[in-house]
Amino acid sequence: MPAWIAALSPETVMIAIAGTGGVIALLLLIEAVRRLRDWRIRSGIVVLVVAAMVAALGMGGAMLAASLHTYARLTQEQEAARAVFRELGPKRYELLLVLKGAPARSFEIRGDEWQIDARVLKWKGMATLIGLDTVYRFERVSGRYADTAQEKSAPRTVYPLAAQAPFDLWALLKEQQRWLPLADALYGSAAYAPMADGAQYSVNVSTTGLLIRPLNEAAKKALGGWK
């Protein structure tokens, strides 16, 4: 595969497919109108149907591009987010979360630990031939309690992280795997670590899932005493 094709993002590939389908559909529509105008009814209707089918495929490509835009491309392990904590009170922390390519967001997290969840899509077959790499999307961040009894009764905090998409690509690929065998793996991944005042963590993503790494002494100390 040419290097320039492999370097394209998944949504760029889908946009190119959608654009090509749109141009072909327009040309077919013009030809269908010309045939119908010349009273070549049967062939005109056939071309019109084909034009509609190509237009539908192009629209599908555009919708896939819009949905893939909410996912980030993944070719190797990479840092995808950073988290900084400030203690507000007993089992209450302010989390400053910076996702790659997005502005910082602040959350109040309750508990002893914090957890971040993501969806991962791995492609196969034709999808890999057109340059689609593994993609991921952060779904939510939440608090956890070390004690299971507290986990059941204490205040819980959970916040969504995913951007809204025109339709759920994950659900489509999962439900239509028999007819759209493009996904090699569809799975969720989560990682969690203890919270501490001043602790800083990085969230790394690889094709096998999420990994949280400490960035300062406060985080290392929290992990060192984690049971």
mmCIF file with all atom_site columns, C-alpha atoms in Angstrom:
data_model
loop_
_atom_site.group_PDB
_atom_site.id
_atom_site.type_symbol
_atom_site.label_atom_id
_atom_site.label_alt_id
_atom_site.label_comp_id
_atom_site.label_asym_id
_atom_site.label_entity_id
_atom_site.label_seq_id
_atom_site.pdbx_PDB_ins_code
_atom_site.Cartn_x
_atom_site.Cartn_y
_atom_site.Cartn_z
_atom_site.occupancy
_atom_site.B_iso_or_equiv
_atom_site.pdbx_formal_charge
_atom_site.auth_seq_id
_atom_site.auth_comp_id
_atom_site.auth_asym_id
_atom_site.auth_atom_id
_atom_site.pdbx_PDB_model_num
ATOM 1   C CA . MET A 1 1   ? 0.000   0.000   0.000   1.00 0.00 ? 1   MET A CA 1
ATOM 2   C CA . PRO A 1 2   ? 1.374   3.478   -0.843  1.00 0.00 ? 2   PRO A CA 1
ATOM 3   C CA . ALA A 1 3   ? 2.626   5.363   2.220   1.00 0.00 ? 3   ALA A CA 1
ATOM 4   C CA . TRP A 1 4   ? 0.369   8.334   1.531   1.00 0.00 ? 4   TRP A CA 1
ATOM 5   C CA . ILE A 1 5   ? -2.733  6.119   1.677   1.00 0.00 ? 5   ILE A CA 1
ATOM 6   C CA . ALA A 1 6   ? -1.629  4.505   4.940   1.00 0.00 ? 6   ALA A CA 1
ATOM 7   C CA . ALA A 1 7   ? -1.118  7.973   6.433   1.00 0.00 ? 7   ALA A CA 1
ATOM 8   C CA . LEU A 1 8   ? -4.730  8.989   5.817   1.00 0.00 ? 8   LEU A CA 1
ATOM 9   C CA . SER A 1 9   ? -7.088  9.057   8.781   1.00 0.00 ? 9   SER A CA 1
ATOM 10  C CA . PRO A 1 10  ? -10.115 6.715   8.728   1.00 0.00 ? 10  PRO A CA 1
ATOM 11  C CA . GLU A 1 11  ? -12.563 9.600   8.413   1.00 0.00 ? 11  GLU A CA 1
ATOM 12  C CA . THR A 1 12  ? -10.579 11.013  5.461   1.00 0.00 ? 12  THR A CA 1
ATOM 13  C CA . VAL A 1 13  ? -10.873 7.664   3.691   1.00 0.00 ? 13  VAL A CA 1
ATOM 14  C CA . MET A 1 14  ? -14.621 7.554   4.359   1.00 0.00 ? 14  MET A CA 1
ATOM 15  C CA . ILE A 1 15  ? -15.041 11.148  3.160   1.00 0.00 ? 15  ILE A CA 1
ATOM 16  C CA . ALA A 1 16  ? -13.154 10.288  -0.042  1.00 0.00 ? 16  ALA A CA 1
ATOM 17  C CA . ILE A 1 17  ? -15.420 7.280   -0.595  1.00 0.00 ? 17  ILE A CA 1
ATOM 18  C CA . ALA A 1 18  ? -18.505 9.388   0.094   1.00 0.00 ? 18  ALA A CA 1
ATOM 19  C CA . GLY A 1 19  ? -17.331 12.131  -2.270  1.00 0.00 ? 19  GLY A CA 1
ATOM 20  C CA . THR A 1 20  ? -16.520 9.674   -5.045  1.00 0.00 ? 20  THR A CA 1
ATOM 21  C CA . GLY A 1 21  ? -19.899 7.997   -4.587  1.00 0.00 ? 21  GLY A CA 1
ATOM 22  C CA . GLY A 1 22  ? -21.622 11.387  -4.759  1.00 0.00 ? 22  GLY A CA 1
ATOM 23  C CA . VAL A 1 23  ? -19.898 12.332  -8.027  1.00 0.00 ? 23  VAL A CA 1
ATOM 24  C CA . ILE A 1 24  ? -20.672 8.942   -9.613  1.00 0.00 ? 24  ILE A CA 1
ATOM 25  C CA . ALA A 1 25  ? -24.297 9.143   -8.438  1.00 0.00 ? 25  ALA A CA 1
ATOM 26  C CA . LEU A 1 26  ? -24.648 12.628  -9.972  1.00 0.00 ? 26  LEU A CA 1
ATOM 27  C CA . LEU A 1 27  ? -23.230 11.475  -13.307 1.00 0.00 ? 27  LEU A CA 1
ATOM 28  C CA . LEU A 1 28  ? -25.561 8.481   -13.316 1.00 0.00 ? 28  LEU A CA 1
ATOM 29  C CA . LEU A 1 29  ? -28.514 10.719  -12.487 1.00 0.00 ? 29  LEU A CA 1
ATOM 30  C CA . ILE A 1 30  ? -27.700 12.983  -15.432 1.00 0.00 ? 30  ILE A CA 1
ATOM 31  C CA . GLU A 1 31  ? -27.471 9.954   -17.706 1.00 0.00 ? 31  GLU A CA 1
ATOM 32  C CA . ALA A 1 32  ? -30.770 8.589   -16.352 1.00 0.00 ? 32  ALA A CA 1
ATOM 33  C CA . VAL A 1 33  ? -32.534 11.902  -17.032 1.00 0.00 ? 33  VAL A CA 1
ATOM 34  C CA . ARG A 1 34  ? -31.086 11.980  -20.558 1.00 0.00 ? 34  ARG A CA 1
ATOM 35  C CA . ARG A 1 35  ? -32.383 8.463   -21.283 1.00 0.00 ? 35  ARG A CA 1
ATOM 36  C CA . LEU A 1 36  ? -35.813 9.187   -19.843 1.00 0.00 ? 36  LEU A CA 1
ATOM 37  C CA . ARG A 1 37  ? -36.021 12.371  -21.896 1.00 0.00 ? 37  ARG A CA 1
ATOM 38  C CA . ASP A 1 38  ? -35.275 10.304  -25.017 1.00 0.00 ? 38  ASP A CA 1
ATOM 39  C CA . TRP A 1 39  ? -38.070 7.886   -24.025 1.00 0.00 ? 39  TRP A CA 1
ATOM 40  C CA . ARG A 1 40  ? -35.631 5.095   -23.265 1.00 0.00 ? 40  ARG A CA 1
ATOM 41  C CA . ILE A 1 41  ? -37.746 4.334   -20.217 1.00 0.00 ? 41  ILE A CA 1
ATOM 42  C CA . ARG A 1 42  ? -36.453 0.899   -19.236 1.00 0.00 ? 42  ARG A CA 1
ATOM 43  C CA . SER A 1 43  ? -32.728 1.714   -19.381 1.00 0.00 ? 43  SER A CA 1
ATOM 44  C CA . GLY A 1 44  ? -33.394 5.114   -17.801 1.00 0.00 ? 44  GLY A CA 1
ATOM 45  C CA . ILE A 1 45  ? -35.081 3.526   -14.798 1.00 0.00 ? 45  ILE A CA 1
ATOM 46  C CA . VAL A 1 46  ? -32.237 1.019   -14.423 1.00 0.00 ? 46  VAL A CA 1
ATOM 47  C CA . VAL A 1 47  ? -29.629 3.796   -14.405 1.00 0.00 ? 47  VAL A CA 1
ATOM 48  C CA . LEU A 1 48  ? -31.768 5.814   -11.980 1.00 0.00 ? 48  LEU A CA 1
ATOM 49  C CA . VAL A 1 49  ? -31.925 2.869   -9.561  1.00 0.00 ? 49  VAL A CA 1
ATOM 50  C CA . VAL A 1 50  ? -28.157 2.389   -9.795  1.00 0.00 ? 50  VAL A CA 1
ATOM 51  C CA . ALA A 1 51  ? -27.677 6.110   -9.135  1.00 0.00 ? 51  ALA A CA 1
ATOM 52  C CA . ALA A 1 52  ? -29.843 5.853   -6.012  1.00 0.00 ? 52  ALA A CA 1
ATOM 53  C CA . MET A 1 53  ? -27.843 2.857   -4.772  1.00 0.00 ? 53  MET A CA 1
ATOM 54  C CA . VAL A 1 54  ? -24.514 4.628   -5.308  1.00 0.00 ? 54  VAL A CA 1
ATOM 55  C CA . ALA A 1 55  ? -25.883 7.750   -3.575  1.00 0.00 ? 55  ALA A CA 1
ATOM 56  C CA . ALA A 1 56  ? -26.962 5.616   -0.615  1.00 0.00 ? 56  ALA A CA 1
ATOM 57  C CA . LEU A 1 57  ? -23.476 4.091   -0.383  1.00 0.00 ? 57  LEU A CA 1
ATOM 58  C CA . GLY A 1 58  ? -21.959 7.559   -0.506  1.00 0.00 ? 58  GLY A CA 1
ATOM 59  C CA . MET A 1 59  ? -24.289 8.743   2.248   1.00 0.00 ? 59  MET A CA 1
ATOM 60  C CA . GLY A 1 60  ? -23.328 5.717   4.312   1.00 0.00 ? 60  GLY A CA 1
ATOM 61  C CA . GLY A 1 61  ? -19.660 6.610   3.868   1.00 0.00 ? 61  GLY A CA 1
ATOM 62  C CA . ALA A 1 62  ? -20.363 10.163  5.019   1.00 0.00 ? 62  ALA A CA 1
ATOM 63  C CA . MET A 1 63  ? -22.182 8.904   8.123   1.00 0.00 ? 63  MET A CA 1
ATOM 64  C CA . LEU A 1 64  ? -19.299 6.530   8.912   1.00 0.00 ? 64  LEU A CA 1
ATOM 65  C CA . ALA A 1 65  ? -16.855 9.422   8.562   1.00 0.00 ? 65  ALA A CA 1
ATOM 66  C CA . ALA A 1 66  ? -18.911 11.516  10.969  1.00 0.00 ? 66  ALA A CA 1
ATOM 67  C CA . SER A 1 67  ? -19.019 8.679   13.488  1.00 0.00 ? 67  SER A CA 1
ATOM 68  C CA . LEU A 1 68  ? -15.310 7.840   13.110  1.00 0.00 ? 68  LEU A CA 1
ATOM 69  C CA . HIS A 1 69  ? -14.514 11.506  13.774  1.00 0.00 ? 69  HIS A CA 1
ATOM 70  C CA . THR A 1 70  ? -15.450 10.871  17.419  1.00 0.00 ? 70  THR A CA 1
ATOM 71  C CA . TYR A 1 71  ? -12.727 8.188   17.600  1.00 0.00 ? 71  TYR A CA 1
ATOM 72  C CA . ALA A 1 72  ? -8.951  8.742   17.661  1.00 0.00 ? 72  ALA A CA 1
ATOM 73  C CA . ARG A 1 73  ? -6.544  6.838   15.407  1.00 0.00 ? 73  ARG A CA 1
ATOM 74  C CA . LEU A 1 74  ? -4.125  4.403   17.075  1.00 0.00 ? 74  LEU A CA 1
ATOM 75  C CA . THR A 1 75  ? -1.020  2.882   15.448  1.00 0.00 ? 75  THR A CA 1
ATOM 76  C CA . GLN A 1 76  ? 1.088   2.216   18.573  1.00 0.00 ? 76  GLN A CA 1
ATOM 77  C CA . GLU A 1 77  ? 0.996   2.871   22.305  1.00 0.00 ? 77  GLU A CA 1
ATOM 78  C CA . GLN A 1 78  ? 0.545   6.590   22.855  1.00 0.00 ? 78  GLN A CA 1
ATOM 79  C CA . GLU A 1 79  ? -0.354  9.053   25.565  1.00 0.00 ? 79  GLU A CA 1
ATOM 80  C CA . ALA A 1 80  ? -4.003  9.969   25.113  1.00 0.00 ? 80  ALA A CA 1
ATOM 81  C CA . ALA A 1 81  ? -4.822  11.912  28.286  1.00 0.00 ? 81  ALA A CA 1
ATOM 82  C CA . ARG A 1 82  ? -3.436  13.453  31.461  1.00 0.00 ? 82  ARG A CA 1
ATOM 83  C CA . ALA A 1 83  ? -5.091  13.636  34.862  1.00 0.00 ? 83  ALA A CA 1
ATOM 84  C CA . VAL A 1 84  ? -4.266  15.921  37.801  1.00 0.00 ? 84  VAL A CA 1
ATOM 85  C CA . PHE A 1 85  ? -5.926  15.621  41.230  1.00 0.00 ? 85  PHE A CA 1
ATOM 86  C CA . ARG A 1 86  ? -6.579  18.098  44.043  1.00 0.00 ? 86  ARG A CA 1
ATOM 87  C CA . GLU A 1 87  ? -8.095  16.933  47.317  1.00 0.00 ? 87  GLU A CA 1
ATOM 88  C CA . LEU A 1 88  ? -11.324 18.734  48.265  1.00 0.00 ? 88  LEU A CA 1
ATOM 89  C CA . GLY A 1 89  ? -12.204 16.705  51.373  1.00 0.00 ? 89  GLY A CA 1
ATOM 90  C CA . PRO A 1 90  ? -12.484 13.120  52.618  1.00 0.00 ? 90  PRO A CA 1
ATOM 91  C CA . LYS A 1 91  ? -12.863 10.930  49.533  1.00 0.00 ? 91  LYS A CA 1
ATOM 92  C CA . ARG A 1 92  ? -13.569 14.026  47.378  1.00 0.00 ? 92  ARG A CA 1
ATOM 93  C CA . TYR A 1 93  ? -11.189 15.166  44.654  1.00 0.00 ? 93  TYR A CA 1
ATOM 94  C CA . GLU A 1 94  ? -11.138 17.625  41.819  1.00 0.00 ? 94  GLU A CA 1
ATOM 95  C CA . LEU A 1 95  ? -9.954  15.947  38.618  1.00 0.00 ? 95  LEU A CA 1
ATOM 96  C CA . LEU A 1 96  ? -8.480  18.080  35.852  1.00 0.00 ? 96  LEU A CA 1
ATOM 97  C CA . LEU A 1 97  ? -8.603  15.841  32.779  1.00 0.00 ? 97  LEU A CA 1
ATOM 98  C CA . VAL A 1 98  ? -6.952  16.768  29.487  1.00 0.00 ? 98  VAL A CA 1
ATOM 99  C CA . LEU A 1 99  ? -7.799  14.485  26.562  1.00 0.00 ? 99  LEU A CA 1
ATOM 100 C CA . LYS A 1 100 ? -5.490  14.624  23.555  1.00 0.00 ? 100 LYS A CA 1
ATOM 101 C CA . GLY A 1 101 ? -6.635  17.339  21.163  1.00 0.00 ? 101 GLY A CA 1
ATOM 102 C CA . ALA A 1 102 ? -9.349  18.638  23.512  1.00 0.00 ? 102 ALA A CA 1
ATOM 103 C CA . PRO A 1 103 ? -9.561  21.402  26.136  1.00 0.00 ? 103 PRO A CA 1
ATOM 104 C CA . ALA A 1 104 ? -9.118  20.589  29.812  1.00 0.00 ? 104 ALA A CA 1
ATOM 105 C CA . ARG A 1 105 ? -12.224 19.571  31.751  1.00 0.00 ? 105 ARG A CA 1
ATOM 106 C CA . SER A 1 106 ? -12.805 19.569  35.498  1.00 0.00 ? 106 SER A CA 1
ATOM 107 C CA . PHE A 1 107 ? -14.810 16.977  37.468  1.00 0.00 ? 107 PHE A CA 1
ATOM 108 C CA . GLU A 1 108 ? -15.536 16.263  41.109  1.00 0.00 ? 108 GLU A CA 1
ATOM 109 C CA . ILE A 1 109 ? -14.738 12.609  41.779  1.00 0.00 ? 109 ILE A CA 1
ATOM 110 C CA . ARG A 1 110 ? -15.872 10.745  44.894  1.00 0.00 ? 110 ARG A CA 1
ATOM 111 C CA . GLY A 1 111 ? -14.127 7.710   46.287  1.00 0.00 ? 111 GLY A CA 1
ATOM 112 C CA . ASP A 1 112 ? -10.615 6.314   46.732  1.00 0.00 ? 112 ASP A CA 1
ATOM 113 C CA . GLU A 1 113 ? -9.843  5.610   43.087  1.00 0.00 ? 113 GLU A CA 1
ATOM 114 C CA . TRP A 1 114 ? -10.672 6.970   39.659  1.00 0.00 ? 114 TRP A CA 1
ATOM 115 C CA . GLN A 1 115 ? -11.500 4.964   36.543  1.00 0.00 ? 115 GLN A CA 1
ATOM 116 C CA . ILE A 1 116 ? -11.500 5.852   32.862  1.00 0.00 ? 116 ILE A CA 1
ATOM 117 C CA . ASP A 1 117 ? -13.262 3.748   30.195  1.00 0.00 ? 117 ASP A CA 1
ATOM 118 C CA . ALA A 1 118 ? -12.820 3.560   26.432  1.00 0.00 ? 118 ALA A CA 1
ATOM 119 C CA . ARG A 1 119 ? -14.082 1.693   23.386  1.00 0.00 ? 119 ARG A CA 1
ATOM 120 C CA . VAL A 1 120 ? -11.576 0.123   20.990  1.00 0.00 ? 120 VAL A CA 1
ATOM 121 C CA . LEU A 1 121 ? -12.271 -0.886  17.368  1.00 0.00 ? 121 LEU A CA 1
ATOM 122 C CA . LYS A 1 122 ? -9.797  -3.105  15.508  1.00 0.00 ? 122 LYS A CA 1
ATOM 123 C CA . TRP A 1 123 ? -10.340 -3.619  11.786  1.00 0.00 ? 123 TRP A CA 1
ATOM 124 C CA . LYS A 1 124 ? -9.674  -6.510  9.421   1.00 0.00 ? 124 LYS A CA 1
ATOM 125 C CA . GLY A 1 125 ? -9.905  -7.465  5.740   1.00 0.00 ? 125 GLY A CA 1
ATOM 126 C CA . MET A 1 126 ? -10.947 -4.721  3.342   1.00 0.00 ? 126 MET A CA 1
ATOM 127 C CA . ALA A 1 127 ? -10.984 -2.148  6.147   1.00 0.00 ? 127 ALA A CA 1
ATOM 128 C CA . THR A 1 128 ? -7.248  -2.579  6.729   1.00 0.00 ? 128 THR A CA 1
ATOM 129 C CA . LEU A 1 129 ? -6.541  -2.519  2.982   1.00 0.00 ? 129 LEU A CA 1
ATOM 130 C CA . ILE A 1 130 ? -8.027  0.971   2.687   1.00 0.00 ? 130 ILE A CA 1
ATOM 131 C CA . GLY A 1 131 ? -5.903  2.165   5.592   1.00 0.00 ? 131 GLY A CA 1
ATOM 132 C CA . LEU A 1 132 ? -8.156  1.967   8.656   1.00 0.00 ? 132 LEU A CA 1
ATOM 133 C CA . ASP A 1 133 ? -6.087  1.651   11.827  1.00 0.00 ? 133 ASP A CA 1
ATOM 134 C CA . THR A 1 134 ? -7.279  0.669   15.267  1.00 0.00 ? 134 THR A CA 1
ATOM 135 C CA . VAL A 1 135 ? -9.310  3.529   16.746  1.00 0.00 ? 135 VAL A CA 1
ATOM 136 C CA . TYR A 1 136 ? -10.430 4.332   20.273  1.00 0.00 ? 136 TYR A CA 1
ATOM 137 C CA . ARG A 1 137 ? -12.859 6.666   22.019  1.00 0.00 ? 137 ARG A CA 1
ATOM 138 C CA . PHE A 1 138 ? -12.994 7.578   25.693  1.00 0.00 ? 138 PHE A CA 1
ATOM 139 C CA . GLU A 1 139 ? -16.458 6.900   27.070  1.00 0.00 ? 139 GLU A CA 1
ATOM 140 C CA . ARG A 1 140 ? -16.574 7.951   30.722  1.00 0.00 ? 140 ARG A CA 1
ATOM 141 C CA . VAL A 1 141 ? -14.644 8.797   33.881  1.00 0.00 ? 141 VAL A CA 1
ATOM 142 C CA . SER A 1 142 ? -15.873 7.793   37.314  1.00 0.00 ? 142 SER A CA 1
ATOM 143 C CA . GLY A 1 143 ? -14.985 7.315   40.961  1.00 0.00 ? 143 GLY A CA 1
ATOM 144 C CA . ARG A 1 144 ? -14.522 4.030   42.822  1.00 0.00 ? 144 ARG A CA 1
ATOM 145 C CA . TYR A 1 145 ? -14.395 3.015   46.461  1.00 0.00 ? 145 TYR A CA 1
ATOM 146 C CA . ALA A 1 146 ? -11.809 0.511   47.657  1.00 0.00 ? 146 ALA A CA 1
ATOM 147 C CA . ASP A 1 147 ? -14.342 -1.004  50.051  1.00 0.00 ? 147 ASP A CA 1
ATOM 148 C CA . THR A 1 148 ? -17.115 -2.902  48.260  1.00 0.00 ? 148 THR A CA 1
ATOM 149 C CA . ALA A 1 149 ? -19.671 -2.032  50.928  1.00 0.00 ? 149 ALA A CA 1
ATOM 150 C CA . GLN A 1 150 ? -19.006 1.684   50.341  1.00 0.00 ? 150 GLN A CA 1
ATOM 151 C CA . GLU A 1 151 ? -19.199 1.079   46.603  1.00 0.00 ? 151 GLU A CA 1
ATOM 152 C CA . LYS A 1 152 ? -22.792 -0.025  47.099  1.00 0.00 ? 152 LYS A CA 1
ATOM 153 C CA . SER A 1 153 ? -23.928 2.737   49.458  1.00 0.00 ? 153 SER A CA 1
ATOM 154 C CA . ALA A 1 154 ? -21.659 5.796   49.180  1.00 0.00 ? 154 ALA A CA 1
ATOM 155 C CA . PRO A 1 155 ? -22.249 8.655   46.685  1.00 0.00 ? 155 PRO A CA 1
ATOM 156 C CA . ARG A 1 156 ? -21.165 7.733   43.158  1.00 0.00 ? 156 ARG A CA 1
ATOM 157 C CA . THR A 1 157 ? -19.799 10.046  40.468  1.00 0.00 ? 157 THR A CA 1
ATOM 158 C CA . VAL A 1 158 ? -19.641 9.273   36.750  1.00 0.00 ? 158 VAL A CA 1
ATOM 159 C CA . TYR A 1 159 ? -19.296 11.618  33.768  1.00 0.00 ? 159 TYR A CA 1
ATOM 160 C CA . PRO A 1 160 ? -19.558 11.014  29.986  1.00 0.00 ? 160 PRO A CA 1
ATOM 161 C CA . LEU A 1 161 ? -16.550 11.851  27.826  1.00 0.00 ? 161 LEU A CA 1
ATOM 162 C CA . ALA A 1 162 ? -17.663 10.802  24.324  1.00 0.00 ? 162 ALA A CA 1
ATOM 163 C CA . ALA A 1 163 ? -18.817 13.338  21.760  1.00 0.00 ? 163 ALA A CA 1
ATOM 164 C CA . GLN A 1 164 ? -22.239 12.834  20.192  1.00 0.00 ? 164 GLN A CA 1
ATOM 165 C CA . ALA A 1 165 ? -22.232 11.026  16.826  1.00 0.00 ? 165 ALA A CA 1
ATOM 166 C CA . PRO A 1 166 ? -25.015 10.915  14.193  1.00 0.00 ? 166 PRO A CA 1
ATOM 167 C CA . PHE A 1 167 ? -25.346 7.191   14.800  1.00 0.00 ? 167 PHE A CA 1
ATOM 168 C CA . ASP A 1 168 ? -23.652 4.522   16.920  1.00 0.00 ? 168 ASP A CA 1
ATOM 169 C CA . LEU A 1 169 ? -20.932 2.924   14.761  1.00 0.00 ? 169 LEU A CA 1
ATOM 170 C CA . TRP A 1 170 ? -20.063 0.518   17.586  1.00 0.00 ? 170 TRP A CA 1
ATOM 171 C CA . ALA A 1 171 ? -23.627 -0.834  17.741  1.00 0.00 ? 171 ALA A CA 1
ATOM 172 C CA . LEU A 1 172 ? -23.854 -1.093  13.944  1.00 0.00 ? 172 LEU A CA 1
ATOM 173 C CA . LEU A 1 173 ? -20.659 -3.127  13.610  1.00 0.00 ? 173 LEU A CA 1
ATOM 174 C CA . LYS A 1 174 ? -21.621 -5.323  16.555  1.00 0.00 ? 174 LYS A CA 1
ATOM 175 C CA . GLU A 1 175 ? -25.140 -6.071  15.326  1.00 0.00 ? 175 GLU A CA 1
ATOM 176 C CA . GLN A 1 176 ? -24.270 -6.424  11.630  1.00 0.00 ? 176 GLN A CA 1
ATOM 177 C CA . GLN A 1 177 ? -20.992 -8.329  11.983  1.00 0.00 ? 177 GLN A CA 1
ATOM 178 C CA . ARG A 1 178 ? -22.348 -11.101 9.731   1.00 0.00 ? 178 ARG A CA 1
ATOM 179 C CA . TRP A 1 179 ? -23.073 -8.682  6.872   1.00 0.00 ? 179 TRP A CA 1
ATOM 180 C CA . LEU A 1 180 ? -20.337 -6.114  7.579   1.00 0.00 ? 180 LEU A CA 1
ATOM 181 C CA . PRO A 1 181 ? -17.309 -8.231  8.580   1.00 0.00 ? 181 PRO A CA 1
ATOM 182 C CA . LEU A 1 182 ? -15.024 -5.199  8.944   1.00 0.00 ? 182 LEU A CA 1
ATOM 183 C CA . ALA A 1 183 ? -14.265 -5.286  12.666  1.00 0.00 ? 183 ALA A CA 1
ATOM 184 C CA . ASP A 1 184 ? -11.720 -7.777  13.980  1.00 0.00 ? 184 ASP A CA 1
ATOM 185 C CA . ALA A 1 185 ? -12.418 -6.823  17.601  1.00 0.00 ? 185 ALA A CA 1
ATOM 186 C CA . LEU A 1 186 ? -14.923 -4.619  19.400  1.00 0.00 ? 186 LEU A CA 1
ATOM 187 C CA . TYR A 1 187 ? -14.203 -4.322  23.080  1.00 0.00 ? 187 TYR A CA 1
ATOM 188 C CA . GLY A 1 188 ? -14.287 -2.006  26.040  1.00 0.00 ? 188 GLY A CA 1
ATOM 189 C CA . SER A 1 189 ? -11.226 -1.233  28.111  1.00 0.00 ? 189 SER A CA 1
ATOM 190 C CA . ALA A 1 190 ? -10.962 0.385   31.537  1.00 0.00 ? 190 ALA A CA 1
ATOM 191 C CA . ALA A 1 191 ? -8.125  1.319   33.875  1.00 0.00 ? 191 ALA A CA 1
ATOM 192 C CA . TYR A 1 192 ? -8.194  2.703   37.400  1.00 0.00 ? 192 TYR A CA 1
ATOM 193 C CA . ALA A 1 193 ? -5.716  4.048   39.957  1.00 0.00 ? 193 ALA A CA 1
ATOM 194 C CA . PRO A 1 194 ? -5.777  5.600   43.432  1.00 0.00 ? 194 PRO A CA 1
ATOM 195 C CA . MET A 1 195 ? -6.469  9.310   43.876  1.00 0.00 ? 195 MET A CA 1
ATOM 196 C CA . ALA A 1 196 ? -4.169  11.539  45.940  1.00 0.00 ? 196 ALA A CA 1
ATOM 197 C CA . ASP A 1 197 ? -3.690  15.247  46.444  1.00 0.00 ? 197 ASP A CA 1
ATOM 198 C CA . GLY A 1 198 ? -1.373  16.578  43.725  1.00 0.00 ? 198 GLY A CA 1
ATOM 199 C CA . ALA A 1 199 ? -1.117  13.238  41.910  1.00 0.00 ? 199 ALA A CA 1
ATOM 200 C CA . GLN A 1 200 ? -0.579  13.398  38.162  1.00 0.00 ? 200 GLN A CA 1
ATOM 201 C CA . TYR A 1 201 ? -1.136  10.492  35.768  1.00 0.00 ? 201 TYR A CA 1
ATOM 202 C CA . SER A 1 202 ? -0.941  9.836   32.061  1.00 0.00 ? 202 SER A CA 1
ATOM 203 C CA . VAL A 1 203 ? -3.434  7.571   30.309  1.00 0.00 ? 203 VAL A CA 1
ATOM 204 C CA . ASN A 1 204 ? -1.804  5.579   27.537  1.00 0.00 ? 204 ASN A CA 1
ATOM 205 C CA . VAL A 1 205 ? -3.673  3.645   24.858  1.00 0.00 ? 205 VAL A CA 1
ATOM 206 C CA . SER A 1 206 ? -2.437  0.670   22.867  1.00 0.00 ? 206 SER A CA 1
ATOM 207 C CA . THR A 1 207 ? -4.103  -1.946  20.703  1.00 0.00 ? 207 THR A CA 1
ATOM 208 C CA . THR A 1 208 ? -4.573  -4.005  23.876  1.00 0.00 ? 208 THR A CA 1
ATOM 209 C CA . GLY A 1 209 ? -6.341  -1.288  25.870  1.00 0.00 ? 209 GLY A CA 1
ATOM 210 C CA . LEU A 1 210 ? -5.716  1.430   28.472  1.00 0.00 ? 210 LEU A CA 1
ATOM 211 C CA . LEU A 1 211 ? -2.777  1.843   30.843  1.00 0.00 ? 211 LEU A CA 1
ATOM 212 C CA . ILE A 1 212 ? -2.379  4.475   33.581  1.00 0.00 ? 212 ILE A CA 1
ATOM 213 C CA . ARG A 1 213 ? 1.170   5.650   34.397  1.00 0.00 ? 213 ARG A CA 1
ATOM 214 C CA . PRO A 1 214 ? 2.302   7.921   37.292  1.00 0.00 ? 214 PRO A CA 1
ATOM 215 C CA . LEU A 1 215 ? 3.923   11.224  36.319  1.00 0.00 ? 215 LEU A CA 1
ATOM 216 C CA . ASN A 1 216 ? 5.065   12.584  39.695  1.00 0.00 ? 216 ASN A CA 1
ATOM 217 C CA . GLU A 1 217 ? 6.037   11.504  43.184  1.00 0.00 ? 217 GLU A CA 1
ATOM 218 C CA . ALA A 1 218 ? 2.525   11.969  44.595  1.00 0.00 ? 218 ALA A CA 1
ATOM 219 C CA . ALA A 1 219 ? 1.151   9.494   42.046  1.00 0.00 ? 219 ALA A CA 1
ATOM 220 C CA . LYS A 1 220 ? 4.031   7.045   42.571  1.00 0.00 ? 220 LYS A CA 1
ATOM 221 C CA . LYS A 1 221 ? 3.518   7.216   46.339  1.00 0.00 ? 221 LYS A CA 1
ATOM 222 C CA . ALA A 1 222 ? -0.224  6.580   45.919  1.00 0.00 ? 222 ALA A CA 1
ATOM 223 C CA . LEU A 1 223 ? 0.461   3.574   43.719  1.00 0.00 ? 223 LEU A CA 1
ATOM 224 C CA . GLY A 1 224 ? 3.204   2.344   46.057  1.00 0.00 ? 224 GLY A CA 1
ATOM 225 C CA . GLY A 1 225 ? 0.769   2.141   48.966  1.00 0.00 ? 225 GLY A CA 1
ATOM 226 C CA . TRP A 1 226 ? -2.113  0.796   46.876  1.00 0.00 ? 226 TRP A CA 1
ATOM 227 C CA . LYS A 1 227 ? -3.619  -2.455  48.152  1.00 0.00 ? 227 LYS A CA 1
#
